[in-house]
């Protein structure tokens, strides 16, 4: 959650050295991959866009807003975002809609794939309990596990009033919702969860948080409140039998 999952980071125990390694990875990415290999010479603009995406991690991707804030042409923003996707820095998820053709034109959400890389960009390695963006940190962590499961990941938004963080549709009406929280006082249903169940009719909804472990039902849908780390066993249960990951 603080230093990410690059192999060299995992093997290093000293936190100050972890930060140095991440700084080296960032500089290598900008100076070598972006400038020399990908041929993008304006590293200053590139870094500003990437830092902006890091601050807006997990939010709706609005290219026009980024363009206006940074004074960089919209086409250049699009080009850099595509480059970030191709180099596995950025991950884009699209909305879950019944009209599949509209999924391609509705606004996506962006996530940086490695939390250590995000944290070196915004220079914040505080403990999770002290982070104002703790919810977004947990959300990125859960997304990483969902991606590794091999399923296509989407999000759900209803009239910009109700939202489900992540949605997996396995086909044949087998739909699962994932809502990520930090802490909850009790296992209560939000209006977003109720609306998601009413509109999408999922098989199950998982509410991942630090401190609860319980189940409730709403309109024949089971809602499971459980710790973030249980996402590993949840995804194992969703994979077809015999499929190993």
Coordinates of N, CA and C in Angstrom, one line a residue:
X1 N 0.8 -1.2 0.0 CA 0.0 0.0 0.0 C 0.8 1.3 0.0
X2 N 2.1 1.2 0.6 CA 2.9 2.4 0.6 C 4.0 2.4 -0.4
X3 N 4.6 1.2 -0.7 CA 5.8 1.1 -1.5 C 5.6 0.3 -2.8
X4 N 4.4 -0.2 -3.0 CA 4.1 -0.9 -4.2 C 4.6 -2.3 -4.3
X5 N 4.6 -2.8 -5.6 CA 5.0 -4.2 -5.7 C 6.1 -4.5 -6.7
X6 N 6.9 -3.6 -7.1 CA 8.1 -3.9 -7.9 C 9.0 -4.9 -7.2
X7 N 9.5 -5.9 -7.9 CA 10.3 -6.9 -7.2 C 11.4 -6.4 -6.3
X8 N 12.1 -5.4 -6.8 CA 13.2 -4.9 -6.0 C 12.8 -4.3 -4.7
X9 N 11.6 -3.7 -4.8 CA 11.0 -3.1 -3.6 C 10.6 -4.1 -2.6
X10 N 10.0 -5.2 -3.1 CA 9.6 -6.3 -2.2 C 10.7 -6.9 -1.4
X11 N 11.9 -7.0 -2.1 CA 13.0 -7.7 -1.5 C 13.8 -6.8 -0.5
X12 N 13.6 -5.4 -0.7 CA 14.3 -4.5 0.2 C 13.5 -4.3 1.5
X13 N 14.2 -4.3 2.6 CA 13.5 -4.1 3.9 C 13.6 -2.7 4.4
X14 N 14.7 -2.0 4.1 CA 14.9 -0.6 4.6 C 14.0 0.4 3.8
X15 N 13.2 1.1 4.6 CA 12.2 2.0 4.0 C 12.9 3.2 3.2
X16 N 14.0 3.7 3.7 CA 14.7 4.8 3.0 C 15.2 4.3 1.7
X17 N 15.7 3.0 1.6 CA 16.2 2.5 0.4 C 15.1 2.2 -0.6
X18 N 13.9 1.8 0.0 CA 12.7 1.6 -0.9 C 12.4 2.9 -1.6
X19 N 12.4 4.0 -0.9 CA 12.1 5.3 -1.5 C 13.1 5.6 -2.6
X20 N 14.4 5.3 -2.3 CA 15.4 5.6 -3.3 C 15.3 4.8 -4.6
X21 N 14.9 3.5 -4.4 CA 14.7 2.6 -5.5 C 13.5 3.2 -6.4
X22 N 12.4 3.6 -5.7 CA 11.3 4.1 -6.4 C 11.7 5.4 -7.2
X23 N 12.5 6.2 -6.5 CA 12.9 7.5 -7.2 C 13.8 7.1 -8.4
X24 N 14.6 6.1 -8.3 CA 15.4 5.6 -9.5 C 14.5 5.1 -10.6
X25 N 13.5 4.3 -10.2 CA 12.5 3.8 -11.2 C 11.8 4.9 -11.9
X26 N 11.4 5.9 -11.2 CA 10.7 7.0 -11.8 C 11.6 7.8 -12.8
X27 N 12.8 8.0 -12.3 CA 13.8 8.8 -13.2 C 14.2 8.0 -14.4
X28 N 14.3 6.7 -14.2 CA 14.6 5.8 -15.4 C 13.5 5.8 -16.4
X29 N 12.3 5.7 -15.9 CA 11.1 5.7 -16.7 C 11.0 7.0 -17.6
X30 N 11.2 8.2 -16.9 CA 11.1 9.4 -17.6 C 12.3 9.6 -18.6
X31 N 13.5 9.4 -18.1 CA 14.7 9.7 -18.9 C 15.0 8.7 -20.0
X32 N 14.7 7.4 -19.7 CA 15.0 6.4 -20.7 C 13.8 6.0 -21.5
X33 N 12.8 5.4 -20.8 CA 11.7 4.9 -21.6 C 10.9 6.0 -22.3
X34 N 10.5 7.0 -21.6 CA 9.7 8.1 -22.2 C 10.5 8.9 -23.2
X35 N 11.7 9.3 -22.9 CA 12.5 10.2 -23.7 C 13.2 9.5 -24.9
X36 N 13.9 8.4 -24.5 CA 14.7 7.7 -25.5 C 14.0 6.7 -26.4
X37 N 13.2 5.8 -25.6 CA 12.6 4.7 -26.3 C 11.3 5.1 -27.0
X38 N 10.4 5.9 -26.3 CA 9.1 6.3 -26.8 C 9.2 7.6 -27.6
X39 N 10.3 8.3 -27.5 CA 10.6 9.5 -28.3 C 9.8 10.7 -27.9
X40 N 9.3 10.7 -26.7 CA 8.6 11.9 -26.2 C 9.6 12.8 -25.5
X41 N 9.9 14.0 -26.1 CA 11.0 14.9 -25.6 C 10.6 15.8 -24.5
X42 N 9.3 16.2 -24.5 CA 8.9 17.2 -23.4 C 8.6 16.4 -22.1
X43 N 9.6 16.1 -21.4 CA 9.5 15.3 -20.2 C 8.8 16.1 -19.1
X44 N 8.9 17.5 -19.1 CA 8.3 18.3 -18.1 C 6.8 18.2 -18.2
X45 N 6.2 18.3 -19.4 CA 4.8 18.2 -19.6 C 4.3 16.8 -19.2
X46 N 5.1 15.8 -19.7 CA 4.8 14.4 -19.4 C 4.7 14.2 -17.9
X47 N 5.6 14.7 -17.1 CA 5.6 14.5 -15.7 C 4.5 15.2 -15.0
X48 N 4.2 16.4 -15.5 CA 3.0 17.2 -14.9 C 1.7 16.5 -15.1
X49 N 1.5 15.9 -16.3 CA 0.3 15.1 -16.6 C 0.2 13.9 -15.7
X50 N 1.4 13.2 -15.5 CA 1.4 12.0 -14.7 C 1.1 12.3 -13.3
X51 N 1.7 13.4 -12.7 CA 1.4 13.8 -11.4 C 0.0 14.2 -11.2
X52 N -0.6 14.8 -12.2 CA -2.0 15.2 -12.1 C -2.9 13.9 -12.0
X53 N -2.6 12.9 -12.8 CA -3.3 11.7 -12.8 C -3.1 11.0 -11.5
X54 N -2.0 11.1 -10.9 CA -1.7 10.5 -9.6 C -2.6 11.1 -8.5
X55 N -2.7 12.4 -8.6 CA -3.6 13.1 -7.6 C -5.1 12.7 -7.8
X56 N -5.4 12.5 -9.1 CA -6.8 12.2 -9.4 C -7.0 10.7 -9.5
X57 N -6.2 9.9 -9.0 CA -6.3 8.5 -9.0 C -7.6 8.0 -8.6
X58 N -8.2 7.1 -9.4 CA -9.5 6.6 -9.1 C -10.7 7.5 -9.4
X59 N -10.4 8.6 -10.0 CA -11.5 9.5 -10.4 C -11.9 9.4 -11.8
X60 N -13.0 10.0 -12.2 CA -13.4 10.1 -13.6 C -12.3 10.8 -14.4
X61 N -11.9 10.2 -15.5 CA -10.8 10.8 -16.4 C -11.4 11.8 -17.3
X62 N -11.1 13.1 -17.0 CA -11.6 14.2 -17.7 C -10.4 14.9 -18.4
X63 N -10.2 14.6 -19.7 CA -9.1 15.1 -20.4 C -9.2 16.6 -20.6
X64 N -10.4 17.2 -20.8 CA -10.5 18.6 -20.9 C -10.1 19.4 -19.7
X65 N -10.5 18.8 -18.5 CA -10.1 19.4 -17.3 C -8.6 19.5 -17.1
X66 N -8.0 18.4 -17.4 CA -6.5 18.3 -17.3 C -5.9 19.3 -18.2
X67 N -6.4 19.3 -19.4 CA -5.9 20.2 -20.5 C -6.0 21.7 -20.0
X68 N -7.1 22.1 -19.4 CA -7.3 23.4 -19.0 C -6.4 23.8 -17.8
X69 N -6.3 22.8 -16.9 CA -5.4 23.0 -15.7 C -4.0 23.2 -16.0
X70 N -3.5 22.4 -17.0 CA -2.1 22.4 -17.3 C -1.7 23.3 -18.5
X71 N -2.7 23.7 -19.2 CA -2.4 24.5 -20.4 C -1.7 23.6 -21.5
X72 N -2.1 22.3 -21.6 CA -1.6 21.4 -22.6 C -2.7 21.0 -23.5
X73 N -2.5 20.9 -24.8 CA -3.6 20.6 -25.8 C -4.2 19.2 -25.4
X74 N -5.5 19.2 -25.6 CA -6.2 17.9 -25.4 C -5.7 16.7 -26.1
X75 N -5.3 16.9 -27.4 CA -4.7 15.8 -28.1 C -3.5 15.3 -27.5
X76 N -2.7 16.2 -26.9 CA -1.4 15.7 -26.3 C -1.7 15.0 -25.0
X77 N -2.8 15.4 -24.3 CA -3.2 14.6 -23.1 C -3.6 13.2 -23.5
X78 N -4.4 13.1 -24.6 CA -4.8 11.8 -25.0 C -3.6 10.9 -25.4
X79 N -2.7 11.5 -26.1 CA -1.5 10.8 -26.6 C -0.7 10.2 -25.4
X80 N -0.5 11.1 -24.4 CA 0.3 10.7 -23.2 C -0.5 9.6 -22.4
X81 N -1.8 9.7 -22.3 CA -2.6 8.7 -21.5 C -2.4 7.3 -22.2
X82 N -2.5 7.4 -23.6 CA -2.3 6.1 -24.3 C -0.9 5.5 -24.1
X83 N 0.1 6.4 -24.0 CA 1.4 5.9 -23.8 C 1.6 5.3 -22.4
X84 N 0.9 5.9 -21.4 CA 0.9 5.4 -20.0 C 0.3 4.0 -20.0
X85 N -0.8 3.9 -20.7 CA -1.5 2.6 -20.8 C -0.5 1.5 -21.4
X86 N 0.1 1.9 -22.5 CA 0.9 0.9 -23.2 C 2.2 0.5 -22.4
X87 N 2.6 1.4 -21.5 CA 3.8 1.0 -20.6 C 3.4 0.5 -19.3
X88 N 2.1 0.1 -19.1 CA 1.6 -0.5 -17.9 C 1.8 0.4 -16.7
X89 N 1.7 1.7 -16.8 CA 1.7 2.7 -15.7 C 0.3 3.0 -15.3
X90 N -0.6 3.1 -16.3 CA -2.0 3.6 -16.1 C -2.9 2.5 -16.5
X91 N -4.0 2.3 -15.7 CA -5.0 1.4 -16.1 C -6.4 2.1 -16.2
X92 N -7.1 1.9 -17.3 CA -8.4 2.6 -17.5 C -9.5 1.6 -17.4
X93 N -10.5 1.9 -16.6 CA -11.7 1.1 -16.5 C -12.9 1.9 -17.1
X94 N -13.8 1.2 -17.7 CA -15.0 1.8 -18.4 C -16.2 1.5 -17.6
X95 N -17.3 2.3 -17.8 CA -18.5 2.1 -17.0 C -19.2 0.8 -17.5
X96 N -20.0 0.2 -16.6 CA -20.8 -0.9 -16.9 C -22.2 -0.4 -17.3
X97 N -22.6 -0.7 -18.5 CA -23.9 -0.3 -19.0 C -24.5 -1.4 -19.7
X98 N -25.9 -1.4 -19.7 CA -26.6 -2.4 -20.5 C -26.4 -2.2 -22.0
X99 N -26.3 -0.9 -22.4 CA -26.0 -0.6 -23.8 C -24.5 -0.6 -24.0
X100 N -23.9 -1.7 -24.5 CA -22.5 -2.0 -24.6 C -21.8 -0.9 -25.5
X101 N -22.5 -0.5 -26.5 CA -21.8 0.5 -27.4 C -21.5 1.8 -26.7
X102 N -22.3 2.2 -25.7 CA -22.1 3.4 -25.0 C -21.0 3.3 -24.0
X103 N -20.6 2.1 -23.6 CA -19.4 2.0 -22.7 C -18.2 2.6 -23.3
X104 N -18.0 2.6 -24.6 CA -16.8 3.1 -25.2 C -16.8 4.6 -25.3
X105 N -17.9 5.3 -25.1 CA -17.9 6.7 -25.2 C -18.1 7.4 -23.9
X106 N -18.6 6.7 -22.9 CA -18.8 7.3 -21.6 C -17.5 7.4 -20.9
X107 N -17.4 8.4 -20.0 CA -16.1 8.7 -19.3 C -15.6 7.5 -18.5
X108 N -14.3 7.2 -18.7 CA -13.7 6.1 -17.9 C -13.1 6.6 -16.6
X109 N -12.5 5.8 -15.8 CA -11.8 6.1 -14.6 C -10.3 5.7 -14.8
X110 N -9.4 6.4 -14.2 CA -8.0 6.0 -14.3 C -7.4 5.7 -13.0
X111 N -6.5 4.7 -13.0 CA -5.8 4.2 -11.8 C -4.3 4.0 -12.2
X112 N -3.4 4.4 -11.3 CA -2.0 4.0 -11.5 C -1.9 2.6 -11.0
X113 N -1.2 1.7 -11.7 CA -1.2 0.3 -11.4 C -0.3 0.0 -10.2
X114 N 0.7 0.8 -9.9 CA 1.6 0.5 -8.8 C 1.5 1.6 -7.8
X115 N 1.1 1.3 -6.5 CA 1.0 2.3 -5.5 C 2.3 3.0 -5.1
X116 N 3.4 2.2 -5.1 CA 4.7 2.8 -4.8 C 5.0 3.9 -5.8
X117 N 4.7 3.7 -7.1 CA 5.0 4.6 -8.2 C 4.1 5.9 -8.0
X118 N 2.8 5.7 -7.6 CA 1.9 6.8 -7.3 C 2.5 7.6 -6.1
X119 N 2.9 6.9 -5.1 CA 3.4 7.6 -3.9 C 4.7 8.4 -4.1
X120 N 5.5 7.9 -5.0 CA 6.8 8.7 -5.3 C 6.4 9.9 -6.1
X121 N 5.4 9.8 -7.0 CA 5.0 11.0 -7.8 C 4.4 12.1 -6.9
X122 N 3.6 11.7 -5.9 CA 3.0 12.8 -5.1 C 3.8 13.0 -3.8
X123 N 4.9 12.2 -3.6 CA 5.8 12.4 -2.5 C 5.1 12.2 -1.1
X124 N 4.4 11.1 -1.0 CA 3.6 10.8 0.2 C 3.8 9.3 0.6
X125 N 4.6 9.1 1.6 CA 4.7 7.7 2.1 C 4.3 7.5 3.5
X126 N 3.4 8.4 3.9 CA 2.8 8.3 5.3 C 2.1 7.0 5.5
X127 N 2.0 6.5 6.7 CA 1.3 5.3 7.0 C -0.2 5.5 6.6
X128 N -0.8 4.4 6.2 CA -2.1 4.4 5.7 C -3.1 5.1 6.6
X129 N -2.9 4.9 7.9 CA -3.8 5.4 8.9 C -3.8 7.0 8.9
X130 N -2.7 7.6 8.4 CA -2.6 9.0 8.4 C -2.9 9.6 7.1
X131 N -3.3 8.8 6.1 CA -3.5 9.3 4.7 C -4.9 9.8 4.6
X132 N -5.1 11.0 4.0 CA -6.4 11.5 3.7 C -7.0 10.8 2.5
X133 N -6.1 10.2 1.7 CA -6.6 9.4 0.5 C -6.6 7.9 0.8
X134 N -6.8 7.6 2.0 CA -6.8 6.1 2.4 C -7.8 5.3 1.6
X135 N -9.0 5.9 1.4 CA -10.0 5.1 0.6 C -9.5 4.8 -0.8
X136 N -8.9 5.8 -1.4 CA -8.3 5.7 -2.8 C -7.2 4.6 -2.8
X137 N -6.4 4.6 -1.8 CA -5.3 3.7 -1.7 C -5.8 2.2 -1.7
X138 N -6.8 2.0 -0.8 CA -7.4 0.7 -0.7 C -8.1 0.3 -2.1
X139 N -8.7 1.3 -2.7 CA -9.4 1.1 -4.0 C -8.4 0.6 -5.0
X140 N -7.3 1.2 -5.1 CA -6.3 0.8 -6.1 C -5.7 -0.6 -5.8
X141 N -5.6 -0.9 -4.5 CA -5.1 -2.2 -4.1 C -6.1 -3.3 -4.6
X142 N -7.4 -3.1 -4.3 CA -8.4 -4.0 -4.7 C -8.4 -4.2 -6.2
X143 N -8.3 -3.1 -6.9 CA -8.3 -3.1 -8.4 C -7.2 -4.0 -8.9
X144 N -6.0 -3.9 -8.3 CA -4.9 -4.7 -8.8 C -5.2 -6.2 -8.6
X145 N -5.8 -6.6 -7.5 CA -6.1 -8.0 -7.4 C -7.2 -8.4 -8.4
X146 N -8.2 -7.6 -8.6 CA -9.2 -7.9 -9.6 C -8.6 -8.1 -11.0
X147 N -7.7 -7.2 -11.4 CA -7.1 -7.3 -12.7 C -6.4 -8.6 -12.8
X148 N -5.6 -9.0 -11.8 CA -4.8 -10.2 -11.9 C -5.7 -11.5 -12.0
X149 N -7.0 -11.3 -11.6 CA -7.9 -12.5 -11.7 C -8.2 -12.8 -13.1
X150 N -8.0 -11.9 -14.1 CA -8.3 -12.2 -15.5 C -9.6 -11.7 -15.9
X151 N -10.5 -11.2 -15.0 CA -11.8 -10.8 -15.4 C -11.7 -9.3 -16.0
X152 N -12.7 -9.0 -16.8 CA -12.8 -7.6 -17.3 C -13.4 -6.8 -16.1
X153 N -12.8 -5.7 -15.8 CA -13.2 -4.8 -14.6 C -13.9 -3.6 -15.1
X154 N -15.0 -3.2 -14.6 CA -15.7 -2.0 -15.0 C -16.2 -1.3 -13.7
X155 N -16.7 -0.1 -13.8 CA -17.4 0.5 -12.7 C -18.8 0.9 -13.1
X156 N -19.6 1.2 -12.1 CA -21.0 1.5 -12.4 C -21.4 2.8 -11.8
X157 N -22.1 3.7 -12.6 CA -22.5 5.0 -12.1 C -23.9 5.2 -12.7
X158 N -24.8 5.6 -11.8 CA -26.2 5.8 -12.2 C -26.5 7.3 -12.0
X159 N -26.6 8.0 -13.2 CA -27.0 9.4 -13.2 C -26.2 10.3 -12.3
X160 N -24.9 9.9 -12.2 CA -23.9 10.6 -11.4 C -24.3 10.8 -9.9
X161 N -25.3 9.9 -9.5 CA -25.8 10.0 -8.1 C -25.4 8.8 -7.3
X162 N -25.3 7.6 -7.9 CA -25.0 6.4 -7.3 C -23.9 5.7 -8.0
X163 N -23.0 5.0 -7.2 CA -21.8 4.4 -7.9 C -21.4 3.1 -7.1
X164 N -20.9 2.2 -7.9 CA -20.3 1.0 -7.4 C -18.9 1.0 -8.0
X165 N -17.9 0.8 -7.0 CA -16.5 1.0 -7.4 C -16.1 0.1 -8.6
X166 N -16.4 -1.2 -8.5 CA -16.0 -2.2 -9.5 C -17.1 -3.2 -9.8
X167 N -17.2 -3.6 -11.0 CA -18.2 -4.6 -11.4 C -17.5 -5.7 -12.3
X168 N -17.9 -6.9 -12.0 CA -17.5 -8.1 -12.8 C -18.7 -8.8 -13.3
X169 N -18.8 -8.9 -14.6 CA -19.9 -9.6 -15.3 C -19.3 -10.9 -15.9
X170 N -19.6 -12.1 -15.3 CA -19.1 -13.4 -15.7 C -19.9 -13.9 -16.9
X171 N -21.0 -13.2 -17.2 CA -22.0 -13.7 -18.2 C -23.1 -14.6 -17.6
X172 N -24.1 -14.8 -18.4 CA -25.3 -15.5 -18.0 C -25.9 -14.9 -16.7
X173 N -25.9 -13.6 -16.6 CA -26.5 -12.9 -15.4 C -25.7 -13.0 -14.1
X174 N -24.5 -13.5 -14.2 CA -23.7 -13.7 -13.0 C -22.8 -12.4 -12.8
X175 N -23.4 -11.4 -12.1 CA -22.7 -10.1 -11.9 C -22.4 -9.9 -10.5
X176 N -21.2 -9.3 -10.2 CA -20.7 -9.1 -8.9 C -20.3 -7.6 -8.7
X177 N -20.7 -7.0 -7.6 CA -20.3 -5.7 -7.3 C -19.3 -5.6 -6.2
X178 N -18.3 -4.6 -6.3 CA -17.3 -4.5 -5.2 C -17.3 -3.0 -4.8
X179 N -17.6 -2.8 -3.5 CA -17.5 -1.5 -3.0 C -16.4 -1.4 -2.0
X180 N -15.5 -0.4 -2.1 CA -14.3 -0.4 -1.2 C -14.4 0.8 -0.3
X181 N -14.2 0.5 1.0 CA -14.3 1.5 2.1 C -13.0 1.4 2.9
X182 N -12.8 2.4 3.8 CA -11.7 2.2 4.8 C -12.3 1.6 6.0
X183 N -13.1 2.4 6.8 CA -13.7 1.9 8.0 C -15.2 2.1 7.9
X184 N -16.0 1.2 8.5 CA -17.4 1.4 8.6 C -17.9 1.2 10.0
X185 N -18.9 2.0 10.5 CA -19.3 1.8 11.8 C -20.2 0.5 12.0
X186 N -21.0 0.2 10.9 CA -21.9 -0.9 11.0 C -22.1 -1.4 9.6
X187 N -22.6 -2.6 9.4 CA -22.9 -3.2 8.1 C -24.2 -2.7 7.5
X188 N -24.3 -1.4 7.2 CA -25.6 -0.8 6.7 C -25.4 -0.7 5.2
X189 N -26.6 -0.6 4.5 CA -26.6 -0.5 3.0 C -26.7 1.0 2.7
X190 N -25.8 1.4 1.8 CA -25.9 2.7 1.3 C -27.0 2.8 0.1
X191 N -27.4 4.0 -0.2 CA -28.3 4.2 -1.3 C -27.7 3.7 -2.6
X192 N -26.4 3.8 -2.8 CA -25.7 3.4 -4.0 C -25.8 1.8 -4.1
X193 N -25.6 1.1 -3.0 CA -25.7 -0.3 -3.1 C -27.1 -0.8 -3.4
X194 N -28.1 -0.1 -2.8 CA -29.5 -0.5 -3.0 C -29.8 -0.2 -4.5
X195 N -29.4 0.9 -5.0 CA -29.7 1.3 -6.4 C -29.0 0.3 -7.4
X196 N -27.8 -0.1 -7.0 CA -27.1 -1.0 -7.9 C -27.8 -2.3 -7.9
X197 N -28.2 -2.8 -6.8 CA -29.0 -4.1 -6.8 C -30.3 -4.0 -7.5
X198 N -31.0 -2.8 -7.3 CA -32.3 -2.6 -8.0 C -32.1 -2.6 -9.6
X199 N -31.1 -1.9 -10.0 CA -30.9 -1.7 -11.5 C -30.2 -2.9 -12.2
X200 N -29.1 -3.4 -11.5 CA -28.3 -4.4 -12.2 C -28.6 -5.8 -11.8
X201 N -29.2 -6.0 -10.6 CA -29.5 -7.3 -10.1 C -28.3 -8.3 -10.0
X202 N -27.3 -7.9 -9.3 CA -26.1 -8.8 -9.2 C -26.4 -10.0 -8.4
X203 N -25.5 -11.0 -8.5 CA -25.6 -12.2 -7.7 C -25.1 -11.9 -6.3
X204 N -24.1 -11.1 -6.1 CA -23.6 -10.8 -4.8 C -22.8 -9.4 -4.9
X205 N -22.8 -8.7 -3.7 CA -22.0 -7.5 -3.6 C -21.1 -7.7 -2.4
X206 N -19.8 -7.3 -2.6 CA -18.8 -7.4 -1.6 C -18.4 -5.9 -1.2
X207 N -18.5 -5.7 0.1 CA -18.1 -4.4 0.7 C -16.8 -4.7 1.5
X208 N -15.7 -4.2 1.0 CA -14.4 -4.5 1.5 C -14.0 -3.3 2.4
X209 N -13.7 -3.6 3.7 CA -13.4 -2.6 4.7 C -12.5 -3.2 5.7
X210 N -12.0 -2.3 6.6 CA -11.0 -2.8 7.6 C -11.6 -3.6 8.7
X211 N -12.8 -3.3 9.1 CA -13.2 -3.7 10.5 C -14.5 -4.5 10.6
X212 N -15.1 -5.0 9.5 CA -16.4 -5.7 9.6 C -16.3 -7.1 9.0
X213 N -17.1 -8.0 9.5 CA -17.2 -9.3 9.0 C -18.6 -9.8 9.2
X214 N -19.5 -9.6 8.2 CA -20.9 -9.9 8.4 C -21.6 -10.0 7.0
X215 N -22.8 -10.6 7.0 CA -23.6 -10.7 5.8 C -25.0 -10.2 6.1
X216 N -25.5 -9.5 5.1 CA -27.0 -9.2 5.1 C -27.6 -9.4 3.7
X217 N -28.9 -9.4 3.6 CA -29.5 -9.6 2.3 C -30.4 -8.4 2.0
X218 N -30.5 -8.2 0.7 CA -31.4 -7.1 0.2 C -32.0 -7.6 -1.1
X219 N -33.3 -7.9 -1.2 CA -33.9 -8.3 -2.4 C -33.2 -9.5 -3.1
X220 N -33.0 -10.5 -2.3 CA -32.4 -11.8 -2.7 C -30.9 -11.7 -3.1
X221 N -30.3 -10.5 -2.8 CA -28.9 -10.4 -3.1 C -28.1 -10.4 -1.8
X222 N -27.1 -11.2 -1.7 CA -26.3 -11.2 -0.5 C -25.2 -10.2 -0.6
X223 N -25.1 -9.4 0.5 CA -24.0 -8.4 0.6 C -23.1 -8.8 1.7
X224 N -21.8 -9.0 1.4 CA -20.8 -9.5 2.3 C -19.9 -8.4 2.7
X225 N -19.8 -8.1 4.0 CA -18.9 -7.1 4.5 C -17.7 -7.9 5.1
X226 N -16.5 -7.5 4.5 CA -15.3 -8.3 4.9 C -14.0 -7.5 4.8
X227 N -12.9 -8.0 5.3 CA -11.7 -7.3 5.3 C -11.1 -7.2 3.9
X228 N -10.3 -6.2 3.6 CA -9.8 -6.0 2.2 C -8.9 -7.2 1.8
X229 N -8.2 -7.8 2.7 CA -7.3 -8.9 2.4 C -8.1 -10.2 1.9
X230 N -9.3 -10.3 2.3 CA -10.1 -11.4 1.9 C -10.5 -11.4 0.4
X231 N -10.1 -10.3 -0.3 CA -10.3 -10.3 -1.8 C -9.6 -11.4 -2.5
X232 N -8.5 -11.9 -1.9 CA -7.8 -13.1 -2.5 C -8.7 -14.3 -2.6
X233 N -9.3 -14.6 -1.4 CA -10.2 -15.8 -1.4 C -11.5 -15.6 -2.1
X234 N -11.9 -14.4 -2.2 CA -13.1 -14.0 -2.9 C -12.9 -14.3 -4.4
X235 N -11.8 -13.8 -4.9 CA -11.5 -14.0 -6.4 C -11.2 -15.5 -6.7
X236 N -10.6 -16.2 -5.8 CA -10.4 -17.6 -6.0 C -11.8 -18.3 -6.1
X237 N -12.7 -17.9 -5.3 CA -14.1 -18.6 -5.4 C -14.8 -18.2 -6.7
X238 N -14.5 -17.1 -7.3 CA -15.2 -16.6 -8.5 C -14.6 -17.3 -9.8
X239 N -13.4 -17.7 -9.7 CA -12.8 -18.3 -10.9 C -13.4 -19.7 -11.1
X240 N -13.5 -20.1 -12.4 CA -14.1 -21.4 -12.7 C -13.2 -22.5 -12.1
X241 N -13.9 -23.6 -11.6 CA -13.1 -24.7 -11.0 C -12.1 -25.2 -12.0
X242 N -10.9 -25.5 -11.5 CA -9.8 -26.0 -12.3 C -8.9 -24.9 -12.9
X243 N -9.4 -23.7 -12.8 CA -8.6 -22.6 -13.4 C -7.7 -22.0 -12.3
X244 N -6.4 -22.1 -12.4 CA -5.4 -21.7 -11.5 C -4.9 -20.3 -11.9
X245 N -4.5 -19.5 -10.9 CA -3.9 -18.2 -11.2 C -2.8 -17.9 -10.2

